PDB file of C-alpha atoms in Angstrom:
ATOM      1  CA  MET E  15     -14.796 -36.674 -15.951  1.00 53.00           C
ATOM      2  CA  SER E  16     -13.450 -35.237 -12.425  1.00 73.00           C
ATOM      3  CA  GLY E  17     -12.185 -36.880  -9.327  1.00 84.00           C
ATOM      4  CA  SER E  18     -12.173 -36.148  -5.663  1.00 87.00           C
ATOM      5  CA  CYS E  19      -8.936 -34.872  -3.324  1.00 88.00           C
ATOM      6  CA  PRO E  20      -8.705 -37.994  -1.064  1.00 86.00           C
ATOM      7  CA  SER E  21      -7.763 -35.874   1.848  1.00 86.00           C
ATOM      8  CA  CYS E  22     -10.676 -33.073   1.442  1.00 89.00           C
ATOM      9  CA  GLY E  23     -13.126 -34.578  -0.910  1.00 86.00           C
ATOM     10  CA  ALA E  24     -13.212 -31.567  -3.230  1.00 87.00           C
ATOM     11  CA  THR E  25     -13.608 -32.069  -6.914  1.00 88.00           C
ATOM     12  CA  VAL E  26     -10.253 -32.112  -8.879  1.00 87.00           C
ATOM     13  CA  ARG E  27      -9.575 -32.387 -12.555  1.00 86.00           C
ATOM     14  CA  PRO E  28      -7.517 -35.341 -14.060  1.00 84.00           C
ATOM     15  CA  GLY E  29      -4.147 -34.417 -13.938  1.00 83.00           C
ATOM     16  CA  ASP E  30      -3.591 -32.048 -11.287  1.00 85.00           C
ATOM     17  CA  SER E  31      -0.908 -32.115  -9.054  1.00 84.00           C
ATOM     18  CA  TRP E  32      -2.420 -31.053  -5.766  1.00 82.00           C
ATOM     19  CA  CYS E  33      -5.738 -29.944  -4.323  1.00 87.00           C
ATOM     20  CA  THR E  34      -6.912 -26.353  -5.027  1.00 85.00           C
ATOM     21  CA  LEU E  35      -8.587 -26.270  -1.893  1.00 85.00           C
ATOM     22  CA  CYS E  36      -6.473 -28.326   1.031  1.00 88.00           C
ATOM     23  CA  TYR E  37      -3.385 -28.087  -1.428  1.00 84.00           C
ATOM     24  CA  ALA E  38      -2.932 -32.133  -0.792  1.00 86.00           C
ATOM     25  CA  ASP E  39      -0.297 -33.667  -3.280  1.00 86.00           C
ATOM     26  CA  LEU E  40      -2.302 -35.330  -5.912  1.00 85.00           C
ATOM     27  CA  ARG E  41       0.953 -37.149  -7.760  1.00 84.00           C
ATOM     28  CA  PRO E  42       1.291 -40.922  -7.393  1.00 81.00           C
ATOM     29  CA  ALA E  43       3.641 -42.068  -4.980  1.00 76.00           C
ATOM     30  CA  PRO E  44       7.336 -42.925  -6.546  1.00 73.00           C
ATOM     31  CA  PRO E  45       7.799 -46.623  -6.918  1.00 73.00           C
ATOM     32  CA  VAL E  46       9.827 -47.984  -3.842  1.00 67.00           C
ATOM     33  CA  PRO E  47      13.355 -49.822  -4.982  1.00 61.00           C
ATOM     34  CA  ALA E  48      13.297 -53.494  -4.104  1.00 63.00           C
ATOM     35  CA  PRO E  49      15.205 -54.288  -0.968  1.00 64.00           C
ATOM     36  CA  ALA E  50      18.286 -55.499  -2.907  1.00 59.00           C
ATOM     37  CA  ALA E  51      18.608 -52.560  -4.901  1.00 57.00           C
ATOM     38  CA  GLN E  52      18.379 -50.350  -1.800  1.00 61.00           C
ATOM     39  CA  ALA E  53      21.658 -52.585  -0.398  1.00 61.00           C
ATOM     40  CA  ALA E  54      23.308 -52.244  -3.419  1.00 62.00           C
ATOM     41  CA  GLN E  55      23.193 -48.643  -3.452  1.00 64.00           C
ATOM     42  CA  ALA E  56      23.958 -48.265   0.591  1.00 63.00           C
ATOM     43  CA  ALA E  57      27.046 -50.666  -0.463  1.00 61.00           C
ATOM     44  CA  HIS E  58      28.381 -48.533  -3.136  1.00 60.00           C
ATOM     45  CA  ALA E  59      27.568 -45.179  -0.861  1.00 61.00           C
ATOM     46  CA  ALA E  60      29.957 -47.063   1.869  1.00 57.00           C
ATOM     47  CA  GLN E  61      32.381 -47.832  -1.109  1.00 59.00           C
ATOM     48  CA  PRO E  62      35.670 -44.985  -0.817  1.00 53.00           C
ATOM     49  CA  ALA E  63      36.013 -43.306  -3.920  1.00 49.00           C
ATOM     50  CA  HIS E  64      39.188 -44.282  -4.350  1.00 49.00           C
ATOM     51  CA  ALA E  65      38.944 -47.992  -4.352  1.00 48.00           C
ATOM     52  CA  ALA E  66      38.740 -49.978  -7.647  1.00 48.00           C
ATOM     53  CA  GLN E  67      35.641 -50.624  -9.300  1.00 51.00           C
ATOM     54  CA  PRO E  68      34.664 -54.108 -11.087  1.00 51.00           C
ATOM     55  CA  ALA E  69      34.768 -53.448 -15.141  1.00 48.00           C
ATOM     56  CA  HIS E  70      31.189 -54.383 -15.255  1.00 49.00           C
ATOM     57  CA  ALA E  71      30.110 -51.257 -12.933  1.00 48.00           C
ATOM     58  CA  ALA E  72      32.313 -49.078 -14.528  1.00 48.00           C
ATOM     59  CA  ALA E  73      29.875 -49.324 -17.539  1.00 49.00           C
ATOM     60  CA  ALA E  74      26.933 -49.399 -15.444  1.00 47.00           C
ATOM     61  CA  PRO E  75      24.460 -45.878 -15.465  1.00 47.00           C
ATOM     62  CA  PRO E  76      24.575 -44.241 -12.095  1.00 48.00           C
ATOM     63  CA  ALA E  77      21.901 -45.959  -9.342  1.00 44.00           C
ATOM     64  CA  ARG E  78      20.286 -42.792  -8.776  1.00 51.00           C
ATOM     65  CA  ALA E  79      18.787 -40.454 -11.368  1.00 59.00           C
ATOM     66  CA  ALA E  80      18.380 -36.487 -10.623  1.00 72.00           C
ATOM     67  CA  LEU E  81      15.253 -35.815  -9.100  1.00 76.00           C
ATOM     68  CA  ASP E  82      13.194 -33.159 -11.289  1.00 80.00           C
ATOM     69  CA  PRO E  83      11.527 -30.572  -9.028  1.00 77.00           C
ATOM     70  CA  LEU E  84       8.564 -30.194 -10.785  1.00 81.00           C
ATOM     71  CA  THR E  85       7.541 -34.231 -10.704  1.00 83.00           C
ATOM     72  CA  ALA E  86       9.365 -35.480  -7.492  1.00 82.00           C
ATOM     73  CA  PRO E  87       7.584 -35.655  -4.485  1.00 84.00           C
ATOM     74  CA  ILE E  88       7.840 -32.803  -2.006  1.00 83.00           C
ATOM     75  CA  ASP E  89       9.236 -34.880   0.423  1.00 83.00           C
ATOM     76  CA  ALA E  90      12.042 -36.406  -1.746  1.00 83.00           C
ATOM     77  CA  LEU E  91      13.469 -32.741  -2.725  1.00 81.00           C
ATOM     78  CA  PRO E  92      16.707 -31.672  -1.187  1.00 83.00           C
ATOM     79  CA  PRO E  93      15.866 -28.634   1.287  1.00 83.00           C
ATOM     80  CA  LEU E  94      16.413 -25.260  -0.070  1.00 81.00           C
ATOM     81  CA  PRO E  95      19.005 -23.247   1.283  1.00 84.00           C
ATOM     82  CA  PRO E  96      18.305 -20.217   3.571  1.00 82.00           C
ATOM     83  CA  PRO E  97      17.353 -16.957   1.914  1.00 78.00           C
ATOM     84  CA  PRO E  98      20.154 -14.406   2.562  1.00 75.00           C
ATOM     85  CA  PRO E  99      19.084 -11.860   5.215  1.00 71.00           C
ATOM     86  CA  ALA E 100      17.236  -9.125   3.750  1.00 70.00           C
ATOM     87  CA  PRO E 101      18.151  -5.159   4.939  1.00 72.00           C
ATOM     88  CA  VAL E 102      16.105  -4.177   7.298  1.00 72.00           C
ATOM     89  CA  ASP E 103      13.788  -0.885   6.330  1.00 75.00           C
ATOM     90  CA  PRO E 104      13.469   1.366   9.422  1.00 73.00           C
ATOM     91  CA  LEU E 105      10.186   2.618   7.901  1.00 77.00           C
ATOM     92  CA  THR E 106       8.343  -0.175   7.637  1.00 79.00           C
ATOM     93  CA  ALA E 107      10.020  -3.154   9.756  1.00 78.00           C
ATOM     94  CA  PRO E 108       8.816  -4.109  13.058  1.00 80.00           C
ATOM     95  CA  LEU E 109      10.658  -2.257  15.965  1.00 81.00           C
ATOM     96  CA  ALA E 110      12.071  -5.368  17.011  1.00 82.00           C
ATOM     97  CA  ALA E 111      13.642  -6.216  13.910  1.00 78.00           C
ATOM     98  CA  VAL E 112      15.130  -2.504  13.367  1.00 76.00           C
ATOM     99  CA  LEU E 113      16.533  -3.288  16.791  1.00 78.00           C
ATOM    100  CA  SER E 114      18.105  -6.541  16.202  1.00 76.00           C
ATOM    101  CA  GLY E 115      19.768  -6.279  12.946  1.00 66.00           C
ATOM    102  CA  PRO E 116      22.351  -3.657  11.371  1.00 61.00           C
ATOM    103  CA  LEU E 117      20.427  -0.995   9.495  1.00 58.00           C
ATOM    104  CA  ALA E 118      21.468  -0.987   5.540  1.00 58.00           C
ATOM    105  CA  ALA E 119      22.142   2.369   4.060  1.00 62.00           C
ATOM    106  CA  ASP E 120      20.393   3.335   1.160  1.00 62.00           C
ATOM    107  CA  PRO E 121      23.038   3.738  -1.895  1.00 63.00           C
ATOM    108  CA  SER E 122      21.224   5.919  -3.618  1.00 66.00           C
ATOM    109  CA  ALA E 123      20.388   8.467  -0.814  1.00 62.00           C
ATOM    110  CA  PRO E 124      22.074  11.908  -1.042  1.00 58.00           C
ATOM    111  CA  ALA E 125      24.761  12.441   1.587  1.00 69.00           C
ATOM    112  CA  THR E 126      22.578  15.876   2.501  1.00 77.00           C
ATOM    113  CA  PRO E 127      18.651  15.789   3.532  1.00 82.00           C
ATOM    114  CA  THR E 128      16.568  16.884   0.649  1.00 83.00           C
ATOM    115  CA  TRP E 129      12.903  17.399   0.311  1.00 81.00           C
ATOM    116  CA  PRO E 130      11.109  16.974  -3.506  1.00 83.00           C
ATOM    117  CA  CYS E 131       9.382  19.468  -5.010  1.00 82.00           C
ATOM    118  CA  VAL E 132       5.942  19.069  -5.159  1.00 79.00           C
ATOM    119  CA  GLU E 133       5.778  20.721  -9.179  1.00 80.00           C
ATOM    120  CA  CYS E 134       8.857  19.699 -10.857  1.00 83.00           C
ATOM    121  CA  GLY E 135       9.862  16.782  -8.351  1.00 82.00           C
ATOM    122  CA  ALA E 136      13.529  18.069  -8.213  1.00 87.00           C
ATOM    123  CA  ARG E 137      15.343  17.910  -4.798  1.00 86.00           C
ATOM    124  CA  SER E 138      16.510  20.705  -3.060  1.00 86.00           C
ATOM    125  CA  PRO E 139      18.336  21.006   0.218  1.00 86.00           C
ATOM    126  CA  ILE E 140      16.487  20.660   3.550  1.00 83.00           C
ATOM    127  CA  ASP E 141      17.286  24.439   4.655  1.00 85.00           C
ATOM    128  CA  VAL E 142      15.730  26.413   1.651  1.00 86.00           C
ATOM    129  CA  ASP E 143      12.290  27.464   1.686  1.00 84.00           C
ATOM    130  CA  ALA E 144      11.705  27.419  -2.263  1.00 85.00           C
ATOM    131  CA  CYS E 145      12.390  24.788  -4.743  1.00 86.00           C
ATOM    132  CA  ALA E 146      16.105  25.846  -6.270  1.00 83.00           C
ATOM    133  CA  THR E 147      14.482  24.615  -9.784  1.00 86.00           C
ATOM    134  CA  CYS E 148      11.391  26.140 -10.286  1.00 85.00           C
ATOM    135  CA  GLY E 149      10.978  28.514  -7.096  1.00 82.00           C
ATOM    136  CA  THR E 150       7.960  26.415  -5.548  1.00 82.00           C
ATOM    137  CA  PRO E 151       7.560  27.203  -1.937  1.00 81.00           C
ATOM    138  CA  PHE E 152       8.136  24.193   0.328  1.00 78.00           C
ATOM    139  CA  GLY E 153       4.596  22.097   0.326  1.00 71.00           C
ATOM    140  CA  GLY E 154       3.193  24.159  -2.845  1.00 66.00           C
ATOM    141  CA  ARG E 155       0.089  22.402  -3.142  1.00 57.00           C
ATOM    142  CA  ILE E 156      -0.947  22.862   0.670  1.00 60.00           C
ATOM    143  CA  THR E 157      -0.278  26.421   0.631  1.00 52.00           C
ATOM    144  CA  ARG E 158      -2.680  26.844  -2.374  1.00 56.00           C
ATOM    145  CA  LEU E 159      -5.253  24.881  -0.873  1.00 56.00           C
ATOM    146  CA  ASP E 160      -4.767  26.967   2.356  1.00 60.00           C
ATOM    147  CA  ASP E 161      -5.000  30.256  -0.081  1.00 71.00           C
ATOM    148  CA  ALA E 162      -8.198  28.883  -2.026  1.00 75.00           C
ATOM    149  CA  ARG E 163      -9.798  28.350   1.291  1.00 80.00           C
ATOM    150  CA  ALA E 164      -9.002  32.132   2.753  1.00 81.00           C
ATOM    151  CA  LEU E 165     -10.064  33.526  -0.565  1.00 83.00           C
ATOM    152  CA  ARG E 166     -13.676  31.723  -0.170  1.00 87.00           C
ATOM    153  CA  GLN E 167     -13.644  32.947   3.293  1.00 88.00           C
ATOM    154  CA  ARG E 168     -13.108  36.303   2.235  1.00 89.00           C
ATOM    155  CA  ARG E 169     -15.543  36.530  -0.598  1.00 92.00           C
ATOM    156  CA  MET E 170     -18.184  35.057   1.960  1.00 94.00           C
ATOM    157  CA  LEU E 171     -17.516  37.890   4.312  1.00 93.00           C
ATOM    158  CA  LEU E 172     -17.691  40.369   1.465  1.00 94.00           C
ATOM    159  CA  VAL E 173     -20.885  39.519   0.518  1.00 95.00           C
ATOM    160  CA  LEU E 174     -22.080  39.053   4.533  1.00 95.00           C
ATOM    161  CA  GLY E 175     -20.616  42.584   4.781  1.00 95.00           C
ATOM    162  CA  GLY E 176     -22.452  44.170   1.633  1.00 95.00           C
ATOM    163  CA  VAL E 177     -25.775  42.728   2.659  1.00 96.00           C
ATOM    164  CA  GLY E 178     -25.657  44.331   5.999  1.00 95.00           C
ATOM    165  CA  PHE E 179     -24.506  47.497   4.585  1.00 96.00           C
ATOM    166  CA  VAL E 180     -27.509  47.436   2.166  1.00 95.00           C
ATOM    167  CA  LEU E 181     -29.786  46.714   4.843  1.00 95.00           C
ATOM    168  CA  LEU E 182     -28.103  49.661   7.337  1.00 95.00           C
ATOM    169  CA  LEU E 183     -28.601  52.135   4.547  1.00 94.00           C
ATOM    170  CA  LEU E 184     -32.520  50.721   4.040  1.00 93.00           C
ATOM    171  CA  ALA E 185     -33.336  51.179   7.664  1.00 92.00           C
ATOM    172  CA  ALA E 186     -31.574  54.811   7.597  1.00 91.00           C
ATOM    173  CA  PHE E 187     -33.678  55.993   4.374  1.00 90.00           C
ATOM    174  CA  THR E 188     -36.850  54.570   6.283  1.00 90.00           C
ATOM    175  CA  LEU E 189     -36.260  56.414   9.437  1.00 87.00           C
ATOM    176  CA  ALA E 190     -35.526  59.710   7.431  1.00 86.00           C
ATOM    177  CA  THR E 191     -38.429  59.656   5.240  1.00 87.00           C
ATOM    178  CA  THR E 192     -40.842  59.043   7.489  1.00 83.00           C
ATOM    179  CA  GLY E 193     -41.995  61.716   9.707  1.00 73.00           C
ATOM    180  CA  GLU E 194     -43.672  61.897  13.104  1.00 71.00           C
ATOM    181  CA  PRO E 195     -46.210  58.889  13.628  1.00 64.00           C
ATOM    182  CA  PRO E 196     -49.357  60.399  13.073  1.00 63.00           C
ATOM    183  CA  ALA E 197     -51.641  61.016  15.923  1.00 66.00           C
ATOM    184  CA  ALA E 198     -54.064  58.459  17.406  1.00 68.00           C
ATOM    185  CA  PRO E 199     -57.436  59.466  16.667  1.00 70.00           C
ATOM    186  CA  GLY E 200     -59.335  61.185  19.353  1.00 68.00           C
ATOM    187  CA  PRO E 201     -62.825  61.294  20.285  1.00 73.00           C
ATOM    188  CA  GLY E 202     -64.881  62.340  17.631  1.00 69.00           C
ATOM    189  CA  PRO E 203     -67.967  64.495  17.265  1.00 73.00           C
ATOM    190  CA  THR E 204     -71.086  63.448  19.664  1.00 75.00           C
ATOM    191  CA  VAL E 205     -73.821  62.466  17.930  1.00 75.00           C
ATOM    192  CA  VAL E 206     -77.258  62.392  19.882  1.00 78.00           C
ATOM    193  CA  VAL E 207     -79.631  59.544  18.894  1.00 79.00           C
ATOM    194  CA  PRO E 208     -83.091  60.348  19.592  1.00 73.00           C
TER     195      PRO E 208
END
């Protein structure tokens, strides 16, 4: 059996704490204390701590029980303390946030700038051109991609050059083996028709 949300009318299961569509609080309202109990709580709160309490009040349980944050209404819970200010990351934070707050230094960052090797992951000083651990040049994979592209271009040029050279040899051979072009046929013998 399911019910409906009083706020938006969406179908909700029995026992749900909130509506999954509009997030309305579906928990029953806490019981309102009687006016006499409220007056007694106010008088108890206004009484100084050092004042003497009657003997029957010392044995009585506390007037206000602690609130359970899972079942208490949201309005009855005390406000949460503000979160501590987070350090600003200058690479991902908006410019206004970077300029408004102090920058937090990364404690794991090295004192001198370095670059990571793409092959072994070791960090090398920024002023060297190759990894100190494996010898891979700076941007090793990028260099290899460029080298592969250049190798393909060289192969294509060699194939085109070879085809052009073969065609040139064929044309030269054809010109060398053919003699003078045959003479055009001239007037033939004359035939008299009776």
